[in-house]
Each structure stands twice: as structure tokens, then as C-alpha cells.
């Protein structure tokens, strides 16, 4: 009876996957991808200099060039590039519009969320005092301690570069005890109840708090949420889920602190964040992305993204011994995500070996695993005394960065790799 049920399940899996399995029988996968997605041509601006475009199933990672810009963003950047403007006037006008869209008092466009960390820190250290702005990163005579609530992160060099001295804490009790007359700012990536408990503690100390939700959009409702929770400053990446320019980000919050952040920034000559230049094209591109997201239906997008990973799941589950699950992660990067599971001992192929085969194939495919090629080896995040337990490595497919037609390519290639491994191990 068990064998009958097993055979029936296998047949049902094959029947569900058959349309995807037969889609590319007569044509080369790369050529088909080119027709479906209108991209990946063998002769393009990248291949002409020896760079291989990829199918991005890993997500909006900076080392994989972030996300693809929305059409509205490309149009805004193109139009912005055709005019000269006063950059101070532009930042003020965009700040006013960002305030209307977010509910915060003001906002500005930075050269990314990491640049927003540096700019916000400099604002809290030096304010709008021109002598102090020129003095940075020398903080002699200034408040210069930045409490890192939740521990260090890979990007805290932005805080240190402008003169911030890190004070690392992990619990709410440690946070309460960390304040002194040198405390200039609190930084955190916390969310939910943990952030709700932290904000009143910081308010009591009368110190600004910067909330970093770099990957927090979508949903677009998060554009307002940190402000409603009481954050003084908060930041998002422009080139992740927002689908704006990769070299841009948002800094929102109190008007006085945004004005101080602008004073630390380009085009001011002598300001410490002058090297973190953001152009008029990126400024208008990010604003266009925010405006576009205000009109988008995330539930419909989730349905489309879910359909993509379901197609892949149907194809790879035709390999005996392979199972899948689809989840939407909590916190940042909230897109339908497919996890592909197999017995690495039985298949004699690890997750990393499978990912390498995807990467080395044609077309080149990048999938999400526990490996992060862009982390400096010496970096250690979180609490060294209580390190987070390592999650078992798994191969995951992120739906949001897949383009139309690429789901079928990924599913077929992944099925091929897993099937070959299973047969070789038998």
C-alpha cells in the first residue's frame, strides 16, 4: 500500500511539473531566457567588457548589484539628468516631499543606508556648528559615544569613520546603564517589541536614536512605522526592495537632525560626508521609487513572486528525495522564499557544491546559502559572549529578483544538478 501511495505521489508531482519540464525542449535555455525576459543577450554592455550577467535567485545583495530599478525610477533619472539644479534646494524640496509621504518631519537622500549611518552620526556629533563639522572625525570636546544596541554589525565602520566611538550593549538593562555625558546617539537594527521597549529608555536619556531598517521595504507602510514608534532618525536602502538606484538610500526623522545631516554632506566642501556624494539623478530616482511603491499592490506582487517559486518547487520535487517549502521571512527581505532540501549524505553533494554548480553553469545562477562572499573575514557581529546558533545550511531561491521566465530556467537547472547527484551517488 505504501509503495502504491508513493508511486501515486510521484506521478502527481510529474504531472504538475510537466508543463515546465517541456517548455525548453527545442531551444537553448539562454536563448529562451533572452526571448522571455528581454535580457541576457550574448552581446551587451557587460559582455563586451568580459562581465557575465547572472540570473539572480539570491536576492537584493549589494555585491550582486542590488535590485533592478523600477521603470518609474529609470524615467525619473533620465529626466533629472537633462537639467542643472541647486543641490541644496533639491535636498530641501525632496525632504519636504519625503515628509509628506512618510509622516516624519523631514528626510534626505543619501548614498545608501550605510552612508546614512555615517551622515546621521556626524549630525549627532557636530550638529550644524561649522567649526565642529570641519573638525570631524576629531571629536575632541564633543559627545562622541554611539551605543550599539544589539551589538556590532558589518557596517559600523560608517559610524567609526566620522568619529563615533562604539559602546556595545545587548540587553535593555545594559542600554539603561550605558548612557553618560559623552553619549551622542543610539544605533539599532531592532524591530517589534524589542524596539518598542528600547525607545522609551533612549527618550528618557534625551539622546537621539537611529533605527536601521535597510531592507525594511516592502511593505511601504514601514516608511512611516519607525517614526510612529518614536525614532528620531531611521534609514532604508534605496537599492534593495525599494527598487531605486543602488547607490542611494533614505534618511528620515526629526527636522533639526536632518538639517544637521545635510550640513555634513555633499555639496558642502569640508564636510566629512562630502565623499558620499549622491547625484540629482539618484535623488529623484529614490523619490520616484517611494512614489511608485505608494501605488503598488504588495499582495498582488506576493502572488506573482509566490507563483515563481512554486513553479521551481514543482520541477525540483520530481527528483526522488527532494522536498521544498515556501515561506516569507519576518523582518527584512520579506519575499516568498523557496527552500530546497535533500539528504546531503545520500546525494553526496553539499549545499555549497550545489550552489557552485548553479554559479558555474550557463546561464550563471546565484542562489542564497549560508555563505556570504562579501563579508570581510575578520568581521564578527552580534554578541561574542552569546553567539547565535548557526542555522543549518540550505539552498534558497528568492523570488523577488527573478525575472519573467527565469523561474523555469532555475527549476530545470536545479533539477538537473540534483538528479545527476542522486544518480551518481546510487
Tab-separated table of C-alpha atoms in Angstrom:
chain	number	residue	atom	x	y	z
A	1	UNK	CA	0.000	0.000	0.000
A	2	UNK	CA	2.851	2.393	0.893
A	3	UNK	CA	4.501	1.729	-2.490
A	4	UNK	CA	1.225	2.473	-4.280
A	5	UNK	CA	0.819	5.785	-2.446
A	6	UNK	CA	4.456	6.681	-3.092
A	7	UNK	CA	4.083	5.970	-6.808
A	8	UNK	CA	0.875	7.988	-6.906
A	9	UNK	CA	2.581	10.967	-5.250
A	10	UNK	CA	5.474	10.731	-7.721
A	11	UNK	CA	3.048	10.640	-10.637
A	12	UNK	CA	1.205	13.709	-9.334
A	13	UNK	CA	4.482	15.598	-8.987
A	14	UNK	CA	5.468	14.728	-12.555
A	15	UNK	CA	2.041	15.714	-13.859
A	16	UNK	CA	2.248	19.115	-12.117
A	17	UNK	CA	5.777	19.783	-13.361
A	18	UNK	CA	5.325	18.559	-16.931
A	19	UNK	CA	4.480	21.970	-18.485
A	20	UNK	CA	7.685	23.485	-17.069
A	21	UNK	CA	9.805	20.461	-17.996
A	22	UNK	CA	8.753	20.576	-21.645
A	23	UNK	CA	8.964	24.345	-22.099
A	24	UNK	CA	12.563	24.415	-23.283
A	25	UNK	CA	12.890	21.113	-25.104
A	26	UNK	CA	13.551	22.607	-28.525
A	27	UNK	CA	15.561	25.681	-27.543
A	28	UNK	CA	18.732	26.567	-25.734
A	29	UNK	CA	17.966	27.821	-22.207
A	30	UNK	CA	19.976	31.005	-22.592
A	31	UNK	CA	18.262	31.880	-25.879
A	32	UNK	CA	14.831	31.219	-24.350
A	33	UNK	CA	15.646	33.392	-21.364
A	34	UNK	CA	16.604	36.154	-23.749
A	35	UNK	CA	13.247	35.910	-25.543
A	36	UNK	CA	11.135	35.740	-22.378
A	37	UNK	CA	12.903	38.306	-20.256
A	38	UNK	CA	14.321	40.549	-22.962
A	39	UNK	CA	17.739	40.411	-21.296
A	40	UNK	CA	20.836	38.244	-21.070
A	41	UNK	CA	21.832	38.770	-24.703
A	42	UNK	CA	25.257	37.401	-25.600
A	43	UNK	CA	26.312	40.849	-26.842
A	44	UNK	CA	25.551	43.608	-24.347
A	45	UNK	CA	27.220	46.396	-22.407
A	46	UNK	CA	28.564	43.900	-19.848
A	47	UNK	CA	29.680	41.021	-22.059
A	48	UNK	CA	31.600	43.442	-24.250
A	49	UNK	CA	33.980	44.083	-21.344
A	50	UNK	CA	34.080	40.451	-20.196
A	51	UNK	CA	31.414	40.540	-17.447
A	52	UNK	CA	28.828	37.736	-17.324
A	53	UNK	CA	25.251	38.760	-16.444
A	54	UNK	CA	23.562	36.440	-13.966
A	55	UNK	CA	20.152	35.102	-13.044
A	56	UNK	CA	19.755	36.424	-9.517
A	57	UNK	CA	17.934	33.945	-7.295
A	58	UNK	CA	19.797	35.138	-4.183
A	59	UNK	CA	18.063	38.457	-3.524
A	60	UNK	CA	18.997	42.137	-3.305
A	61	UNK	CA	22.627	41.722	-2.258
A	62	UNK	CA	24.924	44.686	-2.859
A	63	UNK	CA	27.690	42.508	-4.305
A	64	UNK	CA	25.163	41.253	-6.880
A	65	UNK	CA	24.302	44.879	-7.779
A	66	UNK	CA	21.189	45.167	-5.605
A	67	UNK	CA	17.875	45.162	-7.428
A	68	UNK	CA	16.648	46.217	-10.867
A	69	UNK	CA	15.219	49.725	-10.933
A	70	UNK	CA	11.512	50.282	-11.426
A	71	UNK	CA	10.531	51.804	-14.802
A	72	UNK	CA	9.406	54.939	-12.947
A	73	UNK	CA	12.883	55.242	-11.436
A	74	UNK	CA	14.655	54.963	-14.779
A	75	UNK	CA	12.348	57.585	-16.270
A	76	UNK	CA	12.894	59.994	-13.361
A	77	UNK	CA	16.673	59.590	-13.536
A	78	UNK	CA	16.681	60.199	-17.268
A	79	UNK	CA	14.600	63.363	-16.907
A	80	UNK	CA	16.690	64.580	-13.953
A	81	UNK	CA	19.888	64.179	-15.990
A	82	UNK	CA	18.695	66.793	-18.501
A	83	UNK	CA	18.698	69.797	-16.121
A	84	UNK	CA	21.023	71.699	-13.788
A	85	UNK	CA	19.701	72.359	-10.268
A	86	UNK	CA	20.867	73.818	-6.962
A	87	UNK	CA	21.610	70.723	-4.867
A	88	UNK	CA	20.718	72.381	-1.550
A	89	UNK	CA	17.392	73.467	-2.962
A	90	UNK	CA	16.840	69.953	-4.305
A	91	UNK	CA	17.516	68.254	-0.958
A	92	UNK	CA	15.171	70.685	0.829
A	93	UNK	CA	12.384	70.100	-1.692
A	94	UNK	CA	12.821	66.314	-1.605
A	95	UNK	CA	12.951	66.431	2.192
A	96	UNK	CA	9.609	68.201	2.249
A	97	UNK	CA	8.064	65.647	-0.127
A	98	UNK	CA	9.509	62.718	1.853
A	99	UNK	CA	7.954	64.214	4.982
A	100	UNK	CA	4.562	64.267	3.257
A	101	UNK	CA	4.947	60.647	2.147
A	102	UNK	CA	6.295	59.266	5.435
A	103	UNK	CA	4.760	61.416	8.147
A	104	UNK	CA	8.215	62.194	9.561
A	105	UNK	CA	9.281	65.826	9.957
A	106	UNK	CA	11.833	65.682	7.158
A	107	UNK	CA	14.068	63.452	5.086
A	108	UNK	CA	17.017	63.352	2.721
A	109	UNK	CA	18.538	61.074	0.127
A	110	UNK	CA	21.949	59.593	0.966
A	111	UNK	CA	24.437	57.430	-0.929
A	112	UNK	CA	22.915	54.298	0.648
A	113	UNK	CA	21.812	53.113	4.098
A	114	UNK	CA	25.440	52.725	5.228
A	115	UNK	CA	26.094	56.324	4.178
A	116	UNK	CA	23.003	57.325	6.141
A	117	UNK	CA	24.609	55.753	9.225
A	118	UNK	CA	27.689	57.935	8.783
A	119	UNK	CA	25.694	61.066	7.977
A	120	UNK	CA	23.334	60.605	10.923
A	121	UNK	CA	26.245	60.007	13.296
A	122	UNK	CA	28.056	63.123	12.095
A	123	UNK	CA	24.835	65.100	12.558
A	124	UNK	CA	24.525	63.919	16.159
A	125	UNK	CA	28.197	64.639	16.860
A	126	UNK	CA	28.581	68.072	15.282
A	127	UNK	CA	25.079	69.399	14.634
A	128	UNK	CA	25.188	72.463	12.380
A	129	UNK	CA	28.238	74.002	14.087
A	130	UNK	CA	30.582	74.732	11.162
A	131	UNK	CA	33.728	74.542	13.319
A	132	UNK	CA	32.774	71.101	14.627
A	133	UNK	CA	31.788	69.911	11.144
A	134	UNK	CA	35.273	70.830	9.888
A	135	UNK	CA	36.879	69.249	12.983
A	136	UNK	CA	35.395	65.764	12.382
A	137	UNK	CA	36.494	62.984	12.701
A	138	UNK	CA	38.420	64.562	15.595
A	139	UNK	CA	35.790	64.695	18.331
A	140	UNK	CA	37.817	66.489	20.998
A	141	UNK	CA	35.384	68.440	23.173
A	142	UNK	CA	32.320	66.746	21.660
A	143	UNK	CA	29.980	63.999	22.658
A	144	UNK	CA	31.248	61.037	20.642
A	145	UNK	CA	29.912	57.756	22.065
A	146	UNK	CA	27.420	55.760	19.991
A	147	UNK	CA	25.610	52.981	21.828
A	148	UNK	CA	25.198	49.940	19.586
A	149	UNK	CA	22.031	48.331	20.934
A	150	UNK	CA	22.113	44.729	19.756
A	151	UNK	CA	25.841	44.532	19.097
A	152	UNK	CA	28.208	45.412	16.313
A	153	UNK	CA	27.332	44.996	12.654
A	154	UNK	CA	29.361	44.741	9.459
A	155	UNK	CA	28.558	48.345	8.548
A	156	UNK	CA	29.534	50.161	11.750
A	157	UNK	CA	32.689	51.456	10.058
A	158	UNK	CA	30.411	54.252	8.825
A	159	UNK	CA	29.878	55.310	12.437
A	160	UNK	CA	33.548	54.985	13.357
A	161	UNK	CA	34.758	56.785	10.220
A	162	UNK	CA	33.146	60.077	11.222
A	163	UNK	CA	34.458	59.910	14.807
A	164	UNK	CA	31.898	57.808	16.660
A	165	UNK	CA	33.202	55.635	19.496
A	166	UNK	CA	31.239	52.401	19.798
A	167	UNK	CA	29.705	51.309	23.096
A	168	UNK	CA	28.299	47.819	22.551
A	169	UNK	CA	25.265	46.637	24.554
A	170	UNK	CA	22.857	43.748	24.039
A	171	UNK	CA	20.098	43.900	26.647
A	172	UNK	CA	17.675	46.624	27.694
A	173	UNK	CA	19.297	46.715	31.137
A	174	UNK	CA	22.720	47.238	29.545
A	175	UNK	CA	21.213	50.005	27.426
A	176	UNK	CA	19.932	51.838	30.507
A	177	UNK	CA	23.345	51.650	32.146
A	178	UNK	CA	25.335	52.789	29.100
A	179	UNK	CA	24.334	56.465	28.987
A	180	UNK	CA	26.676	59.200	30.166
A	181	UNK	CA	27.563	62.798	29.283
A	182	UNK	CA	29.538	61.562	26.231
A	183	UNK	CA	26.630	59.680	24.617
A	184	UNK	CA	25.752	61.240	21.268
A	185	UNK	CA	23.463	58.648	19.681
A	186	UNK	CA	21.997	55.154	19.934
A	187	UNK	CA	22.062	52.891	16.880
A	188	UNK	CA	19.974	49.756	16.408
A	189	UNK	CA	18.528	47.377	13.842
A	190	UNK	CA	15.909	46.158	16.326
A	191	UNK	CA	12.267	45.707	15.364
A	192	UNK	CA	8.958	44.934	17.013
A	193	UNK	CA	8.663	44.574	20.764
A	194	UNK	CA	12.435	44.804	21.277
A	195	UNK	CA	12.495	48.247	19.642
A	196	UNK	CA	9.304	49.342	21.411
A	197	UNK	CA	10.977	48.649	24.764
A	198	UNK	CA	14.215	50.395	23.779
A	199	UNK	CA	12.802	53.693	22.516
A	200	UNK	CA	11.378	54.937	25.880
A	201	UNK	CA	14.726	54.161	27.529
A	202	UNK	CA	16.523	56.294	24.942
A	203	UNK	CA	13.915	59.058	25.206
A	204	UNK	CA	14.430	59.227	28.970
A	205	UNK	CA	18.145	59.773	28.339
A	206	UNK	CA	17.351	62.564	25.830
A	207	UNK	CA	19.620	61.083	23.194
A	208	UNK	CA	18.690	60.562	19.508
A	209	UNK	CA	18.157	57.006	18.277
A	210	UNK	CA	18.908	55.892	14.703
A	211	UNK	CA	16.882	52.874	13.567
A	212	UNK	CA	18.393	50.987	10.635
A	213	UNK	CA	15.844	49.050	8.583
A	214	UNK	CA	17.900	48.943	5.387
A	215	UNK	CA	15.927	46.024	3.935
A	216	UNK	CA	12.616	47.084	5.505
A	217	UNK	CA	10.730	47.992	2.318
A	218	UNK	CA	8.440	46.378	1.239
A	219	UNK	CA	5.978	46.837	2.824
A	220	UNK	CA	5.834	50.563	2.094
A	221	UNK	CA	3.971	51.062	5.397
A	222	UNK	CA	7.385	50.721	7.065
A	223	UNK	CA	8.261	54.118	5.618
A	224	UNK	CA	6.209	55.594	8.483
A	225	UNK	CA	6.432	52.918	11.192
A	226	UNK	CA	9.734	53.850	12.942
A	227	UNK	CA	8.568	57.465	13.204
A	228	UNK	CA	5.269	56.385	14.728
A	229	UNK	CA	7.231	54.246	17.187
A	230	UNK	CA	9.247	57.275	18.297
A	231	UNK	CA	12.518	57.011	16.357
A	232	UNK	CA	14.470	60.260	15.943
A	233	UNK	CA	16.183	59.070	12.754
A	234	UNK	CA	15.736	55.999	10.569
A	235	UNK	CA	17.089	54.690	7.305
A	236	UNK	CA	16.256	52.430	4.355
A	237	UNK	CA	18.312	51.281	1.400
A	238	UNK	CA	17.280	52.695	-1.959
A	239	UNK	CA	18.619	49.793	-3.990
A	240	UNK	CA	17.064	46.805	-2.236
A	241	UNK	CA	13.320	46.164	-2.069
A	242	UNK	CA	12.562	49.791	-2.876
A	243	UNK	CA	13.985	49.107	-6.387
A	244	UNK	CA	15.521	52.553	-6.651
A	245	UNK	CA	19.124	53.427	-7.545
A	246	UNK	CA	21.623	51.034	-5.981
A	247	UNK	CA	23.861	53.900	-4.809
A	248	UNK	CA	21.152	55.675	-2.814
A	249	UNK	CA	19.244	55.456	0.460
A	250	UNK	CA	16.789	57.332	2.664
A	251	UNK	CA	17.358	59.084	5.980
A	252	UNK	CA	14.160	60.267	7.682
A	253	UNK	CA	13.236	61.764	11.025
A	254	UNK	CA	13.435	64.953	13.070
A	255	UNK	CA	13.780	68.157	11.050
A	256	UNK	CA	16.647	69.553	13.154
A	257	UNK	CA	18.649	66.338	12.803
A	258	UNK	CA	18.012	66.097	9.052
A	259	UNK	CA	19.198	69.699	8.682
A	260	UNK	CA	22.352	68.749	10.590
A	261	UNK	CA	22.802	65.683	8.381
A	262	UNK	CA	22.525	67.828	5.234
A	263	UNK	CA	25.193	70.111	6.734
A	264	UNK	CA	27.593	67.135	6.918
A	265	UNK	CA	27.013	66.182	3.283
A	266	UNK	CA	27.764	66.969	-0.333
A	267	UNK	CA	27.882	69.592	-1.809
A	268	UNK	CA	29.404	71.169	1.317
A	269	UNK	CA	33.180	71.382	0.809
A	270	UNK	CA	34.886	70.418	4.061
A	271	UNK	CA	32.010	68.261	5.332
A	272	UNK	CA	33.099	64.790	6.400
A	273	UNK	CA	30.435	63.025	4.334
A	274	UNK	CA	31.189	65.009	1.182
A	275	UNK	CA	32.844	61.883	-0.350
A	276	UNK	CA	29.492	60.059	-0.005
A	277	UNK	CA	28.110	62.025	-2.934
A	278	UNK	CA	24.622	61.351	-4.263
A	279	UNK	CA	23.666	62.902	-7.588
A	280	UNK	CA	20.486	64.617	-8.717
A	281	UNK	CA	19.609	61.513	-10.741
A	282	UNK	CA	19.748	59.240	-7.686
A	283	UNK	CA	17.841	61.744	-5.542
A	284	UNK	CA	14.964	61.955	-7.997
A	285	UNK	CA	15.171	58.197	-8.647
A	286	UNK	CA	14.668	57.326	-4.974
A	287	UNK	CA	11.782	59.767	-4.678
A	288	UNK	CA	10.200	58.173	-7.760
A	289	UNK	CA	10.609	54.727	-6.168
A	290	UNK	CA	8.833	55.824	-2.993
A	291	UNK	CA	6.039	57.439	-5.006
A	292	UNK	CA	5.679	54.254	-7.093
A	293	UNK	CA	5.515	51.986	-4.032
A	294	UNK	CA	2.717	54.108	-2.617
A	295	UNK	CA	0.636	52.938	-5.593
A	296	UNK	CA	1.759	49.296	-5.798
A	297	UNK	CA	-0.306	46.361	-4.518
A	298	UNK	CA	2.041	44.217	-2.443
A	299	UNK	CA	-0.500	41.401	-2.167
A	300	UNK	CA	-0.555	41.065	-5.965
A	301	UNK	CA	3.234	41.172	-6.117
A	302	UNK	CA	3.438	38.470	-3.432
A	303	UNK	CA	1.111	36.302	-5.513
A	304	UNK	CA	3.338	36.697	-8.574
A	305	UNK	CA	6.529	36.082	-6.579
A	306	UNK	CA	4.898	33.042	-4.978
A	307	UNK	CA	3.944	31.649	-8.390
A	308	UNK	CA	7.578	31.849	-9.480
A	309	UNK	CA	8.933	29.775	-6.608
A	310	UNK	CA	6.015	27.332	-6.813
A	311	UNK	CA	6.998	26.579	-10.399
A	312	UNK	CA	10.560	25.843	-9.284
A	313	UNK	CA	9.298	23.679	-6.424
A	314	UNK	CA	7.136	21.626	-8.788
A	315	UNK	CA	10.101	20.928	-11.041
A	316	UNK	CA	12.715	20.036	-8.408
A	317	UNK	CA	10.320	17.859	-6.400
A	318	UNK	CA	10.222	15.417	-9.338
A	319	UNK	CA	13.669	14.318	-8.119
A	320	UNK	CA	13.147	11.490	-5.578
A	321	UNK	CA	14.313	12.550	-2.135
A	322	UNK	CA	13.971	16.302	-2.742
A	323	UNK	CA	11.453	18.349	-0.761
A	324	UNK	CA	10.688	22.073	-0.676
A	325	UNK	CA	8.966	24.683	1.467
A	326	UNK	CA	7.911	28.271	0.759
A	327	UNK	CA	7.968	30.941	3.449
A	328	UNK	CA	8.019	34.734	3.709
A	329	UNK	CA	10.759	35.708	6.199
A	330	UNK	CA	9.860	38.061	9.035
A	331	UNK	CA	11.782	41.304	9.351
A	332	UNK	CA	13.687	42.418	6.263
A	333	UNK	CA	13.677	40.940	2.764
A	334	UNK	CA	10.037	39.890	3.024
A	335	UNK	CA	9.597	37.991	-0.230
A	336	UNK	CA	8.267	34.463	-0.872
A	337	UNK	CA	11.366	32.283	-0.485
A	338	UNK	CA	11.783	28.670	-1.579
A	339	UNK	CA	13.962	26.331	0.482
A	340	UNK	CA	15.150	23.194	-1.342
A	341	UNK	CA	16.004	20.216	0.889
A	342	UNK	CA	17.836	16.962	0.215
A	343	UNK	CA	19.895	14.455	2.212
A	344	UNK	CA	23.441	15.641	1.546
A	345	UNK	CA	24.841	12.319	2.743
A	346	UNK	CA	22.640	10.283	0.452
A	347	UNK	CA	23.155	12.596	-2.560
A	348	UNK	CA	26.875	13.053	-1.769
A	349	UNK	CA	26.506	16.752	-2.585
A	350	UNK	CA	26.551	19.647	-0.113
A	351	UNK	CA	24.566	22.851	-0.365
A	352	UNK	CA	27.689	24.789	-1.293
A	353	UNK	CA	28.605	22.278	-4.017
A	354	UNK	CA	25.122	22.609	-5.497
A	355	UNK	CA	25.328	26.420	-5.386
A	356	UNK	CA	28.698	26.301	-7.144
A	357	UNK	CA	27.272	24.158	-9.937
A	358	UNK	CA	24.491	26.715	-10.424
A	359	UNK	CA	27.045	29.531	-10.425
A	360	UNK	CA	29.403	27.813	-12.851
A	361	UNK	CA	26.697	26.850	-15.356
A	362	UNK	CA	25.329	28.716	-18.348
A	363	UNK	CA	23.385	30.839	-17.758
A	364	UNK	CA	25.028	31.693	-14.450
A	365	UNK	CA	22.630	31.400	-11.488
A	366	UNK	CA	23.216	32.724	-7.962
A	367	UNK	CA	21.194	31.150	-5.124
A	368	UNK	CA	21.039	32.050	-1.427
A	369	UNK	CA	23.035	29.917	1.017
A	370	UNK	CA	24.667	30.480	4.405
A	371	UNK	CA	27.785	31.688	2.610
A	372	UNK	CA	28.320	35.455	2.325
A	373	UNK	CA	31.159	36.194	-0.097
A	374	UNK	CA	31.022	39.930	0.650
A	375	UNK	CA	31.796	39.795	4.382
A	376	UNK	CA	35.307	40.789	5.455
A	377	UNK	CA	36.633	37.622	7.159
A	378	UNK	CA	37.575	39.465	10.340
A	379	UNK	CA	34.053	40.794	10.965
A	380	UNK	CA	32.154	39.415	13.970
A	381	UNK	CA	28.602	40.629	14.510
A	382	UNK	CA	26.243	40.318	17.472
A	383	UNK	CA	27.208	39.240	20.969
A	384	UNK	CA	30.506	37.296	21.137
A	385	UNK	CA	29.565	36.053	24.629
A	386	UNK	CA	26.259	34.639	23.391
A	387	UNK	CA	26.708	33.887	19.698
A	388	UNK	CA	23.642	32.963	17.715
A	389	UNK	CA	23.482	29.258	16.948
A	390	UNK	CA	24.430	28.624	13.344
A	391	UNK	CA	21.485	27.707	11.156
A	392	UNK	CA	21.868	24.553	9.080
A	393	UNK	CA	22.990	25.481	5.599
A	394	UNK	CA	20.235	25.372	2.991
A	395	UNK	CA	19.756	26.355	-0.620
A	396	UNK	CA	17.131	29.055	-1.011
A	397	UNK	CA	15.609	30.761	-4.015
A	398	UNK	CA	14.470	34.378	-3.613
A	399	UNK	CA	11.539	35.151	-5.885
A	400	UNK	CA	11.700	38.944	-5.997
A	401	UNK	CA	14.900	39.210	-8.040
A	402	UNK	CA	13.857	36.597	-10.608
A	403	UNK	CA	12.652	37.994	-13.903
A	404	UNK	CA	9.802	36.544	-16.018
A	405	UNK	CA	10.837	33.189	-17.467
A	406	UNK	CA	13.837	32.724	-15.200
A	407	UNK	CA	11.867	30.587	-12.749
A	408	UNK	CA	11.644	27.844	-15.378
A	409	UNK	CA	15.359	28.103	-16.147
A	410	UNK	CA	16.290	27.883	-12.449
A	411	UNK	CA	13.921	24.968	-11.829
A	412	UNK	CA	15.208	22.933	-14.757
A	413	UNK	CA	18.877	23.575	-13.954
A	414	UNK	CA	18.449	22.797	-10.263
A	415	UNK	CA	16.530	19.619	-11.075
A	416	UNK	CA	19.316	18.574	-13.453
A	417	UNK	CA	22.019	19.099	-10.807
A	418	UNK	CA	20.095	17.269	-8.073
A	419	UNK	CA	19.155	14.378	-10.351
A	420	UNK	CA	22.739	13.929	-11.528
A	421	UNK	CA	23.965	13.890	-7.920
A	422	UNK	CA	21.310	11.351	-6.883
A	423	UNK	CA	22.156	9.003	-9.769
A	424	UNK	CA	25.918	9.317	-9.252
A	425	UNK	CA	25.541	8.536	-5.552
A	426	UNK	CA	23.341	5.478	-6.153
